[in-house]
PDB file of C-alpha atoms in Angstrom:
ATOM      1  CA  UNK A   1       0.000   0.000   0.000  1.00 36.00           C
ATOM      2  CA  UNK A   2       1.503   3.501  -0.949  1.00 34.00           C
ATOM      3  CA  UNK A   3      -0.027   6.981  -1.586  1.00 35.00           C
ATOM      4  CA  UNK A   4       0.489   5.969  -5.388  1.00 37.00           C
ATOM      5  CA  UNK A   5      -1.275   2.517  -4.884  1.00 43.00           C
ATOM      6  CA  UNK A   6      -4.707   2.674  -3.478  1.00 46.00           C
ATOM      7  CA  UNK A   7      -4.854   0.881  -0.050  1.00 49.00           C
ATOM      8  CA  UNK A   8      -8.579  -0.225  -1.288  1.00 48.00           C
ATOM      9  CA  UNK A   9      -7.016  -2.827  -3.285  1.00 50.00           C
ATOM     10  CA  UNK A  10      -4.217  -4.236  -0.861  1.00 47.00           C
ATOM     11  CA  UNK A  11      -6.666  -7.734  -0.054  1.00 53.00           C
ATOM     12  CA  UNK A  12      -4.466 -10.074  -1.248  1.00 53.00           C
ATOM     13  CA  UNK A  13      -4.310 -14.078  -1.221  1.00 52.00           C
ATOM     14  CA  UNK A  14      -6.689 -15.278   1.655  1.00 56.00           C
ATOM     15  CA  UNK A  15      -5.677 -14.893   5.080  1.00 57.00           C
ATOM     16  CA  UNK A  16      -4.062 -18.078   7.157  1.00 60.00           C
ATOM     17  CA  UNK A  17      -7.060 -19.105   9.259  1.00 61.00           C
ATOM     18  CA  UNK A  18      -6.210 -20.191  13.027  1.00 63.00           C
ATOM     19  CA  UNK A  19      -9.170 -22.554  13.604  1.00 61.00           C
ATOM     20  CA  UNK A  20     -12.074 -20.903  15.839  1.00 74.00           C
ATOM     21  CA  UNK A  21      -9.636 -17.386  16.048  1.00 86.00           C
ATOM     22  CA  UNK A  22     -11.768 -14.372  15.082  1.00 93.00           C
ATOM     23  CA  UNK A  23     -10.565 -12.480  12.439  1.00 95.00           C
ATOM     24  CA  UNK A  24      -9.502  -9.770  14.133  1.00 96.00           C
ATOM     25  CA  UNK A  25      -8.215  -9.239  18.013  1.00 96.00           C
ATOM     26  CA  UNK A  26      -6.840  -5.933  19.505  1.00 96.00           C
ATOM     27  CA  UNK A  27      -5.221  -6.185  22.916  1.00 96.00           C
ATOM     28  CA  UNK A  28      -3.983  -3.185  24.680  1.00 96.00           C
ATOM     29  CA  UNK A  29      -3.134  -1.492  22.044  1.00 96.00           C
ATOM     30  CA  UNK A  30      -1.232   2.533  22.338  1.00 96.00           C
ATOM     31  CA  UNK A  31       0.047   5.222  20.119  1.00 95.00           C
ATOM     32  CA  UNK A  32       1.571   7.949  20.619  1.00 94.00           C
ATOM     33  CA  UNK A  33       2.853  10.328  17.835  1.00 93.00           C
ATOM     34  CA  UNK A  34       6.176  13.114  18.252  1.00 88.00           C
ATOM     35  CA  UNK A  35       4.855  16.571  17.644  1.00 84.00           C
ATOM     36  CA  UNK A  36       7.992  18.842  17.541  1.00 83.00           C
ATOM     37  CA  UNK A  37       9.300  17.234  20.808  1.00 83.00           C
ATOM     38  CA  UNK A  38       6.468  17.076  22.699  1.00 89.00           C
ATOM     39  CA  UNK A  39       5.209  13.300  22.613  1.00 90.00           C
ATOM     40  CA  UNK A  40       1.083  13.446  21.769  1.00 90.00           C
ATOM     41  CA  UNK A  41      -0.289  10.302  22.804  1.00 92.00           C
ATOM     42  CA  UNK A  42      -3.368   9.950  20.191  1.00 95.00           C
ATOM     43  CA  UNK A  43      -4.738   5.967  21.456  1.00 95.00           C
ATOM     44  CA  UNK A  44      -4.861   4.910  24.768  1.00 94.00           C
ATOM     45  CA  UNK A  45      -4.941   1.162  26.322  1.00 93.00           C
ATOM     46  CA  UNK A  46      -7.746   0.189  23.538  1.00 96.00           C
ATOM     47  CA  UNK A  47      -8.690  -3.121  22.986  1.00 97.00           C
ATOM     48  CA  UNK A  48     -11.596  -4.797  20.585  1.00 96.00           C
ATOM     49  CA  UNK A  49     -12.626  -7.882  19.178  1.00 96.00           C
ATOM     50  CA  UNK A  50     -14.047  -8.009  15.218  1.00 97.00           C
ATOM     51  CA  UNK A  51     -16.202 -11.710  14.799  1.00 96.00           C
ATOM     52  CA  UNK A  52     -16.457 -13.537  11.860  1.00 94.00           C
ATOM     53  CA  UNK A  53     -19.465 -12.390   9.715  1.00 94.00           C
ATOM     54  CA  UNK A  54     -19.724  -9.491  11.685  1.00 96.00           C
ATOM     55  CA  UNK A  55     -20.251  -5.542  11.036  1.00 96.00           C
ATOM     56  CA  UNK A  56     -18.854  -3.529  13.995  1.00 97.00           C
ATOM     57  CA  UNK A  57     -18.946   0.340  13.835  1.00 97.00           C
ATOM     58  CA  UNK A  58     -16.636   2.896  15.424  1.00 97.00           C
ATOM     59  CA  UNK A  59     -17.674   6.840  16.513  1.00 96.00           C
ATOM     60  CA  UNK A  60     -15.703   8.578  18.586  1.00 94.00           C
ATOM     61  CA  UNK A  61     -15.455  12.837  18.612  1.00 92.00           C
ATOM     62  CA  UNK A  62     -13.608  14.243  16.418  1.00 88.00           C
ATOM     63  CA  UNK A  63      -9.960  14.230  15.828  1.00 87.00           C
ATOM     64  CA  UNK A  64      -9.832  11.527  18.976  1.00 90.00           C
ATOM     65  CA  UNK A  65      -7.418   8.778  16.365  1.00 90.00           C
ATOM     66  CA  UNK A  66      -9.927   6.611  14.217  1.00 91.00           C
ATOM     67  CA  UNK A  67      -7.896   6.729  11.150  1.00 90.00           C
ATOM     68  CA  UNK A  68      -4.831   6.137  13.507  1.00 93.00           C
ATOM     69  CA  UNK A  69      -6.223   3.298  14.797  1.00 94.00           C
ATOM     70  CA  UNK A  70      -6.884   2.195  11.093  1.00 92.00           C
ATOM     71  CA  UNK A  71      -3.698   2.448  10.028  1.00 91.00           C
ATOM     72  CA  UNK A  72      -2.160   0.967  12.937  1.00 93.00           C
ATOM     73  CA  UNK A  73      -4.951  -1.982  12.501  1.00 93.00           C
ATOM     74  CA  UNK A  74      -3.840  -2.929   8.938  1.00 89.00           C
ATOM     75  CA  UNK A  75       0.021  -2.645   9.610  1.00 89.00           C
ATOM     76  CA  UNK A  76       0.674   1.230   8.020  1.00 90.00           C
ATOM     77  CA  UNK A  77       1.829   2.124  11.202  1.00 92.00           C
ATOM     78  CA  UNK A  78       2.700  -0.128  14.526  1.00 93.00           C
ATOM     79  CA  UNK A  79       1.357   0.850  17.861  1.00 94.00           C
ATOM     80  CA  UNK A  80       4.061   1.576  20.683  1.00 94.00           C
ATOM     81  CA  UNK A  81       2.428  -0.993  22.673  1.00 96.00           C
ATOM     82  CA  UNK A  82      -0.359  -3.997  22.810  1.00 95.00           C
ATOM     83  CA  UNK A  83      -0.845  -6.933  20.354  1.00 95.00           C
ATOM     84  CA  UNK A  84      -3.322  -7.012  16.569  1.00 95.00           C
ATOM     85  CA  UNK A  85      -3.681 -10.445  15.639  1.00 95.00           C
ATOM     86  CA  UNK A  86      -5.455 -11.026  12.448  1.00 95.00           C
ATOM     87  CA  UNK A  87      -6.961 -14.803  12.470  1.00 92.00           C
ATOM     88  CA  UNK A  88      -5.182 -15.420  15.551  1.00 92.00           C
ATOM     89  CA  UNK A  89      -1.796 -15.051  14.387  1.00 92.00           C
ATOM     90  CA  UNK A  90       0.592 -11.547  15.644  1.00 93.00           C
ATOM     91  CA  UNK A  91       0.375  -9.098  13.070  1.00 89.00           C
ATOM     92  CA  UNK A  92       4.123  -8.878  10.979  1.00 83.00           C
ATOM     93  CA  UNK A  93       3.826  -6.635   8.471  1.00 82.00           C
ATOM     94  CA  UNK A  94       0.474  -5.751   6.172  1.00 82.00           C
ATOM     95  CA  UNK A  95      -2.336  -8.774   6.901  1.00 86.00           C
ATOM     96  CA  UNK A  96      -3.365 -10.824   4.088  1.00 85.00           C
ATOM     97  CA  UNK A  97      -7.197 -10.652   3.717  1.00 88.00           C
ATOM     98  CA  UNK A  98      -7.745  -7.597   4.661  1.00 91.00           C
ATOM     99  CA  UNK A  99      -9.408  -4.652   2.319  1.00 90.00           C
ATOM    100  CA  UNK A 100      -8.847  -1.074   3.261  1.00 89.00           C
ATOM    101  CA  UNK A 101     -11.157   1.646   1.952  1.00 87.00           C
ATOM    102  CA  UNK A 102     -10.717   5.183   2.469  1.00 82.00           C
ATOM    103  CA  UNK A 103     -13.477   8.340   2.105  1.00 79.00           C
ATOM    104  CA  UNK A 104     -11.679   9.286  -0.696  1.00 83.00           C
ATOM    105  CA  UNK A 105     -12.117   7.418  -3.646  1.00 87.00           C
ATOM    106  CA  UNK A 106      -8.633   7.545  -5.166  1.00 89.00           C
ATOM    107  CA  UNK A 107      -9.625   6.347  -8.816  1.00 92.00           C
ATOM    108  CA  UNK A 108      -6.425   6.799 -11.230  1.00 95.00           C
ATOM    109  CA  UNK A 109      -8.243   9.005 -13.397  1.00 95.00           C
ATOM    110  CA  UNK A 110      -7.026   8.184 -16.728  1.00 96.00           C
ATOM    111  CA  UNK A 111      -8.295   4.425 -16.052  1.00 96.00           C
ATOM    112  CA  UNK A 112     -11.686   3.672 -16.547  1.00 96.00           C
ATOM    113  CA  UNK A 113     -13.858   2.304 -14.420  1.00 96.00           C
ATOM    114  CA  UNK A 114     -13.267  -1.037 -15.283  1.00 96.00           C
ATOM    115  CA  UNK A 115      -9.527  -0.845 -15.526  1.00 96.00           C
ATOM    116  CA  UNK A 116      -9.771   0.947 -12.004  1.00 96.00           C
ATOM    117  CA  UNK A 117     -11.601  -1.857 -10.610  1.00 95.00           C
ATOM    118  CA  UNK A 118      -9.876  -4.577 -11.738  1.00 95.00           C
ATOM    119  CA  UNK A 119      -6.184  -3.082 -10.596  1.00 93.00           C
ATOM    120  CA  UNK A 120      -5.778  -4.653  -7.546  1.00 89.00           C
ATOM    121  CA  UNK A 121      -6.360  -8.149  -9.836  1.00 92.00           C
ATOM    122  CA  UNK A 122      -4.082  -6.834 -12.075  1.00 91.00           C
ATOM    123  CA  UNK A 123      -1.370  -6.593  -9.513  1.00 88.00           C
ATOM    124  CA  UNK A 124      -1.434  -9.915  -8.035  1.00 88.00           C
ATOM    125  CA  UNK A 125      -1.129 -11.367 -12.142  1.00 91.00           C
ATOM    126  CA  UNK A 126      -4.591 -12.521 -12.263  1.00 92.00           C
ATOM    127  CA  UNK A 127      -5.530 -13.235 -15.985  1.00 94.00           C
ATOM    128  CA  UNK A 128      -6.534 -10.110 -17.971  1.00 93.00           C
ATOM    129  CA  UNK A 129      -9.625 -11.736 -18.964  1.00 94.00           C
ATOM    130  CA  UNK A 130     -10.533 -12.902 -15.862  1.00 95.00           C
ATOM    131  CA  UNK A 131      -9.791  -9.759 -13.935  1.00 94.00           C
ATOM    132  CA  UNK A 132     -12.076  -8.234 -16.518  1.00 95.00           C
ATOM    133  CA  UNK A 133     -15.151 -10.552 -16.231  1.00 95.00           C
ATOM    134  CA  UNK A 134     -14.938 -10.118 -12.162  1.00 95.00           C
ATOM    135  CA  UNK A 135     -14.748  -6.807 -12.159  1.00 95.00           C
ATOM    136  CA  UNK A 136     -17.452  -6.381 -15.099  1.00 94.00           C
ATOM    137  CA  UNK A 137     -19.472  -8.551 -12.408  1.00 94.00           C
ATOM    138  CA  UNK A 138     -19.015  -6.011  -9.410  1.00 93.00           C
ATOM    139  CA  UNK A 139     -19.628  -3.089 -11.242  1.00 94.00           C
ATOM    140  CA  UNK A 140     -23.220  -4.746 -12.491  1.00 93.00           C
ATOM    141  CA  UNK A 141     -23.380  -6.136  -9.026  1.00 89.00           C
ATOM    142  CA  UNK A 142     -23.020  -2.375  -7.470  1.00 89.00           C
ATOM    143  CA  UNK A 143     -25.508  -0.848  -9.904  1.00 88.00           C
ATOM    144  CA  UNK A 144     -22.819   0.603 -12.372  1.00 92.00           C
ATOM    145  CA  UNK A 145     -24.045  -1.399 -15.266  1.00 92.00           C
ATOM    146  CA  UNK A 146     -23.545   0.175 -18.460  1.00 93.00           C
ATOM    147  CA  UNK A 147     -20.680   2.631 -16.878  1.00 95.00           C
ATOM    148  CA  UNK A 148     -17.650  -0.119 -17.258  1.00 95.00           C
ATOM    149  CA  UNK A 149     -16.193   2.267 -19.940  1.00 96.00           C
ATOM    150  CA  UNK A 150     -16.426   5.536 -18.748  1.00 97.00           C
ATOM    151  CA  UNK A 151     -13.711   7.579 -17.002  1.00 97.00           C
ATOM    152  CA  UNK A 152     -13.702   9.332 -13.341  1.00 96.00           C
ATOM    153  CA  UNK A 153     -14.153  12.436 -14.753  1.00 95.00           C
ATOM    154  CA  UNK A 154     -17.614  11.406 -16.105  1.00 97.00           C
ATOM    155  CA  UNK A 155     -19.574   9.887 -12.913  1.00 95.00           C
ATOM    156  CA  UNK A 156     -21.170  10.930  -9.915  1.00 92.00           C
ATOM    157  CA  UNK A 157     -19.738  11.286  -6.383  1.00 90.00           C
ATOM    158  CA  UNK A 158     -21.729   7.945  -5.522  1.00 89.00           C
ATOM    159  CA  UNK A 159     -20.923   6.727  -9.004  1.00 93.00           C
ATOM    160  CA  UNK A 160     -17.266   7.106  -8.216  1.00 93.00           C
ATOM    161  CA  UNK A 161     -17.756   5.361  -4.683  1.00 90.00           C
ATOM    162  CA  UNK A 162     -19.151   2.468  -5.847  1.00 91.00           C
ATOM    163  CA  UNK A 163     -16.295   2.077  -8.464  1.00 94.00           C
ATOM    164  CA  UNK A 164     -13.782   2.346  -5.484  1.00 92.00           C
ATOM    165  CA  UNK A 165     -15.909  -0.353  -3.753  1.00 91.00           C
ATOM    166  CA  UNK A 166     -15.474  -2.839  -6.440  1.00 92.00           C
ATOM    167  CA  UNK A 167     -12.242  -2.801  -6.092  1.00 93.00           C
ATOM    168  CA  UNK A 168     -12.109  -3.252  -2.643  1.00 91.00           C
ATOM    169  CA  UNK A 169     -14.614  -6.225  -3.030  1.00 91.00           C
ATOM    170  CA  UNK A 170     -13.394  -7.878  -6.510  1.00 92.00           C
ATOM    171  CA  UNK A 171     -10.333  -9.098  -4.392  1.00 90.00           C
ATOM    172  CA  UNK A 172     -12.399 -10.925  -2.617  1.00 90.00           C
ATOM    173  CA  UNK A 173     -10.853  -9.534   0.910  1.00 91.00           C
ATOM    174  CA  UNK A 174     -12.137 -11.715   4.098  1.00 93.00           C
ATOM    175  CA  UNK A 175     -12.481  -8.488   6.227  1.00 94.00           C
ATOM    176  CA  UNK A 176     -13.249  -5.006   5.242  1.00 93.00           C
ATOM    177  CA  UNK A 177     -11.696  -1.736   7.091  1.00 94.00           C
ATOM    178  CA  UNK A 178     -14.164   1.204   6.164  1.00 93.00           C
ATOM    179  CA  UNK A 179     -13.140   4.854   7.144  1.00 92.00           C
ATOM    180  CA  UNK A 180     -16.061   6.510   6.486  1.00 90.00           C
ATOM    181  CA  UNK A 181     -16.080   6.159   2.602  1.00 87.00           C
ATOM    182  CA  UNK A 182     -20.159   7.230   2.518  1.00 87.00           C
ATOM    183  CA  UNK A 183     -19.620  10.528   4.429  1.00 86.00           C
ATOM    184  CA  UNK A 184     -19.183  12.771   1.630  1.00 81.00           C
ATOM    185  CA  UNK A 185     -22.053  11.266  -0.219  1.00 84.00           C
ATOM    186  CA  UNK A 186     -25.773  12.825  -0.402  1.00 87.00           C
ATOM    187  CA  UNK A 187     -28.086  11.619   1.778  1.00 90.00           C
ATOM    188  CA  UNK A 188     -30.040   9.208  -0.959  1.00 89.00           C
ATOM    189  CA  UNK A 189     -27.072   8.013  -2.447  1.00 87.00           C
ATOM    190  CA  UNK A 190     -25.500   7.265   0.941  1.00 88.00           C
ATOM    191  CA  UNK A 191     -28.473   4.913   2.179  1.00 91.00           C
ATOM    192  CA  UNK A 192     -28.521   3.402  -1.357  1.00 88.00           C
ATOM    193  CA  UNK A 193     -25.004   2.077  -1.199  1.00 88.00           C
ATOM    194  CA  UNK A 194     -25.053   1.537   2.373  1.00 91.00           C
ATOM    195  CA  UNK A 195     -27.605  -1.333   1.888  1.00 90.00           C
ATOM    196  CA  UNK A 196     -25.653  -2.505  -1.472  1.00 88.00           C
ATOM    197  CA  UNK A 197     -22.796  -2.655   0.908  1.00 89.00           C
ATOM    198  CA  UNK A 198     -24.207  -4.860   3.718  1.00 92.00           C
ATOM    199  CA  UNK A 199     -26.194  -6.487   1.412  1.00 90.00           C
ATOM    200  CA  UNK A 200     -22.862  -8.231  -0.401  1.00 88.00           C
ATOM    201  CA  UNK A 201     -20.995  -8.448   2.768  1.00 90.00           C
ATOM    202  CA  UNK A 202     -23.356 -10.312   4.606  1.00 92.00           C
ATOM    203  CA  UNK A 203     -24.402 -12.675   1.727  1.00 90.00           C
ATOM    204  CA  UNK A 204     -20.723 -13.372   1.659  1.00 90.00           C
ATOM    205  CA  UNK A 205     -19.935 -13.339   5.625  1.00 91.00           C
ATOM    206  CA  UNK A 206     -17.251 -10.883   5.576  1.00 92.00           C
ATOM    207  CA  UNK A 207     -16.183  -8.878   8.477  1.00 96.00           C
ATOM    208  CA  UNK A 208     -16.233  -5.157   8.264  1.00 96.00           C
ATOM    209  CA  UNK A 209     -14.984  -2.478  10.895  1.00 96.00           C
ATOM    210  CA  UNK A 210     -16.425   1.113   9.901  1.00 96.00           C
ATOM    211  CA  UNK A 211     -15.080   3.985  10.893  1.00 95.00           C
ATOM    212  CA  UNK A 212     -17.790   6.996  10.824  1.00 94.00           C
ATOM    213  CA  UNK A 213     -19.273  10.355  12.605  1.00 92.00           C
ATOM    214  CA  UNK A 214     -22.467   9.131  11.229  1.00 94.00           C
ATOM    215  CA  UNK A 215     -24.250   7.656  14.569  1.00 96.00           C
ATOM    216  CA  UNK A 216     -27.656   6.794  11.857  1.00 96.00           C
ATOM    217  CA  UNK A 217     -25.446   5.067   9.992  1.00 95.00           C
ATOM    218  CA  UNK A 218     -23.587   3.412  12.641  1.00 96.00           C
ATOM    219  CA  UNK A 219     -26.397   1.841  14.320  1.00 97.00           C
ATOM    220  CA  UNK A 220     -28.214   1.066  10.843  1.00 95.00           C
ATOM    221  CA  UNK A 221     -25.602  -0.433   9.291  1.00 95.00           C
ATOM    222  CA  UNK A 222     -23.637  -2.453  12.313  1.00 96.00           C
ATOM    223  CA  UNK A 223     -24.203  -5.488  14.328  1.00 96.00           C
ATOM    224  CA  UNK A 224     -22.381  -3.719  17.055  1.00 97.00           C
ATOM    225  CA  UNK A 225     -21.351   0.053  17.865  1.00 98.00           C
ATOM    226  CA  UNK A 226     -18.397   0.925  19.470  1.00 97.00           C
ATOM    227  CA  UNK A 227     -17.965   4.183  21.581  1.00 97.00           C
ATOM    228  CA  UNK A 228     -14.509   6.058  21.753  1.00 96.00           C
ATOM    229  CA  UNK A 229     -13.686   8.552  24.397  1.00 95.00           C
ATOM    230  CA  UNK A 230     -11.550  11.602  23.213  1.00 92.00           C
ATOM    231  CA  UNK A 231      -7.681  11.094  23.306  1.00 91.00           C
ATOM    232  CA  UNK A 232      -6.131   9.495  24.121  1.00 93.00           C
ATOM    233  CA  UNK A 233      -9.150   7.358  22.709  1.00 94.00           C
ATOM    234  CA  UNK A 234     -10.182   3.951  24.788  1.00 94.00           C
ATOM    235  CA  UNK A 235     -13.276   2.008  24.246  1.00 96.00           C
ATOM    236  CA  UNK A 236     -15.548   3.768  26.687  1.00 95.00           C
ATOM    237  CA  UNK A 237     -19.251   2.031  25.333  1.00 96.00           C
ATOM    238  CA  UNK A 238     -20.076  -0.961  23.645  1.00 96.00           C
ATOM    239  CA  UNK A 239     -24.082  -1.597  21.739  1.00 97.00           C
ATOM    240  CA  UNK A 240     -25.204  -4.910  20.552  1.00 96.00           C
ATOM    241  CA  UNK A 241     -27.564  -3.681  18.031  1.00 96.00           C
ATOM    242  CA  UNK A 242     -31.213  -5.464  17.547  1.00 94.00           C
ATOM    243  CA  UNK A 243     -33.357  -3.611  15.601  1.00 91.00           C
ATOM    244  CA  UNK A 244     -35.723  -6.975  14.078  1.00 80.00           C
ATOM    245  CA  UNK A 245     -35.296  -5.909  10.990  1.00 77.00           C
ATOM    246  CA  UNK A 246     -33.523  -7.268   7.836  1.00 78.00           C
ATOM    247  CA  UNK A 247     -30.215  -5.155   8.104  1.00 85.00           C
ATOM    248  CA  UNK A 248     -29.867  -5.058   4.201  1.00 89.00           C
ATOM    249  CA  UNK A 249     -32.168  -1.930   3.780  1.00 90.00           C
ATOM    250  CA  UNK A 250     -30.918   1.153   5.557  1.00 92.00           C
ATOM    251  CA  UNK A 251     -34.619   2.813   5.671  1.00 91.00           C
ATOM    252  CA  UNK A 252     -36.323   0.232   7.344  1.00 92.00           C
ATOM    253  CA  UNK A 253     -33.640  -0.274   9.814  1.00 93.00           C
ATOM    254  CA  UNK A 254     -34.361   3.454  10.832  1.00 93.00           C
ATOM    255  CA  UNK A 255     -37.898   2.880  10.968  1.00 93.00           C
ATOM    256  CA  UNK A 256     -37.220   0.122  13.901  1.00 92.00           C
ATOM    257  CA  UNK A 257     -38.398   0.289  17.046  1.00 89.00           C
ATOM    258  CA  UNK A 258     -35.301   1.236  19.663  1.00 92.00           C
ATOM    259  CA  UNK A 259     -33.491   3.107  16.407  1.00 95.00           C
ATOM    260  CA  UNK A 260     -33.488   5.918  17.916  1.00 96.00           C
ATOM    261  CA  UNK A 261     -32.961   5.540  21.340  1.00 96.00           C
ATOM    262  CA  UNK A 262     -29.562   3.467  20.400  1.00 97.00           C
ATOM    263  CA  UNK A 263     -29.268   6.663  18.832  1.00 96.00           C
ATOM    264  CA  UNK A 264     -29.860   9.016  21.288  1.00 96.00           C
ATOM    265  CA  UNK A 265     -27.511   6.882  24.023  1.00 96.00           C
ATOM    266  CA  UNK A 266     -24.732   6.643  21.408  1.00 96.00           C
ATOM    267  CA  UNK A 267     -24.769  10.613  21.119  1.00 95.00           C
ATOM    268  CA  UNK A 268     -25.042  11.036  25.102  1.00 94.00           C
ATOM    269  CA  UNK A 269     -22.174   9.115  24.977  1.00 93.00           C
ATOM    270  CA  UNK A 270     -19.524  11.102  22.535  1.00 90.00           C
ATOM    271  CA  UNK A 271     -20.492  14.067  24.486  1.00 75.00           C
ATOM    272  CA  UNK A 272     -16.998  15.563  24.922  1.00 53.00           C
ATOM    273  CA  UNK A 273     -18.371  17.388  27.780  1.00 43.00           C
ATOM    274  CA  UNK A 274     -18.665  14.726  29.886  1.00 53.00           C
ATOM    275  CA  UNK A 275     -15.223  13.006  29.149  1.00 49.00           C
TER     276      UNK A 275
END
């Protein structure tokens, strides 16, 4: 993964499997960054667990080290202290398995959408015309049927989104790292590929941990919501979400009963005020 590479396509070969390890296990984890001498400790003594199949959501105020904890999650950075075992084996390096999608879309603009989607395949030598027909199939799959051929420059925000989605998912990753890649997305568009989202993920049992400011989305989208304190940022609430609904359509899952009061605790709870 590199500023020139998009980290959305990193999900390489499957991950090695430890037998009844979840895919992902964060134990005490700190990090602490230099600021012109002064050391600026961004995550505390965190520690989460990510189950197989499941969608688990992150919110925490702003600025309190999501996107560190990211980055330090898939191996961009390493924590000063604490243990991230991926499939119950130590992290080394960047995990195998693992798909990381950013808000940004990062689409090599003169690359169509096809060719965009199909670059992570691309890089790990898969046949041209297979990397073609999967990628043809997650575009149609993501409601971009029709657009294979047309550049960046030519689609929609949520067009452009859903481009940088299929190539997070045509790699077939067993566990998807979100940081809040709907949030600059209009409201419609952002429920619309929400629910494509969970829809494939679920239908597929992947794991996904999302990083968002969105609590709606959090709690519509997630099996479980975790709560962040500010920094140095430690798990400070945990939600099992049941809303009795089929958590494939984003509406009705905010038409449940309890919705919103999962909402209103979650907010309670990332008032900074009371840190």
């Amino acid at each position: 993964m590199s500023a020139v590479v998009p980290p959305a396509i990193a999900a390489g070969a499957r991950a090695p499997v430890q037998a009844g390890a979840p895919p992902l296990v964060v134990a005490h984890v700190a990090k602490s960054f230099d600021a012109d001498g002064r050391v600026v400790p961004v995550i505390g003594d965190l520690s989460l667990t990510l189950n197989e199949g499941e969608i688990v959501a992150i919110v925490g105020p702003s600025g309190c080290g999501k996107t560190t904890l990211l980055n330090t999650l898939c191996g961009l950075i390493a924590p000063d202290a604490g243990r991230v075992s991926w499939f119950g084996r130590e992290m080394s390096g960047q995990p195998a398995g693992v798909g990381y999608m950013l808000q940004k879309d990062l689409l090599l603009p003169w690359r169509t959408a096809l060719r965009n989607a199909m670059l992570g395949l691309e890089i790990r030598g898969v046949p041209l015309s297979e990397a073609e027909e999967r990628a043809h199939v997650m575009l149609d799959q993501l409601g971009l049927h029709g657009f294979a051929d047309h550049y960046p420059t030519t689609l929609s925000g949520g067009m452009r989104q859903r481009v940088a989605l299929a190539r997070t998912l045509v790699n077939e990753p067993d566990v998807l790292l979100l940081d809040e890649p709907f949030a600059a997305l209009d409201f419609q568009t952002k429920l619309l590929i929400e629910s494509d989202t969970a829809k494939l993920v679920r239908e597929s049992q992947r794991s996904v941990l999302l990083i968002t400011h969105d609590i709606e989305e959090a709690v519509s989208i997630a099996d479980r919501v975790i709560v962040l304190s500010k920094r140095p940022t430690r798990v400070k609430a945990m939600y099992d979400i049941a809303l009795g609904t089929e958590r494939t359509d984003m509406i009705a899952a905010r038409e449940s009963a309890g919705f919103v009061d999962y909402v209103r605790r979650i907010w309670a709870d990332l008032d900074v005020t009371r840190q």
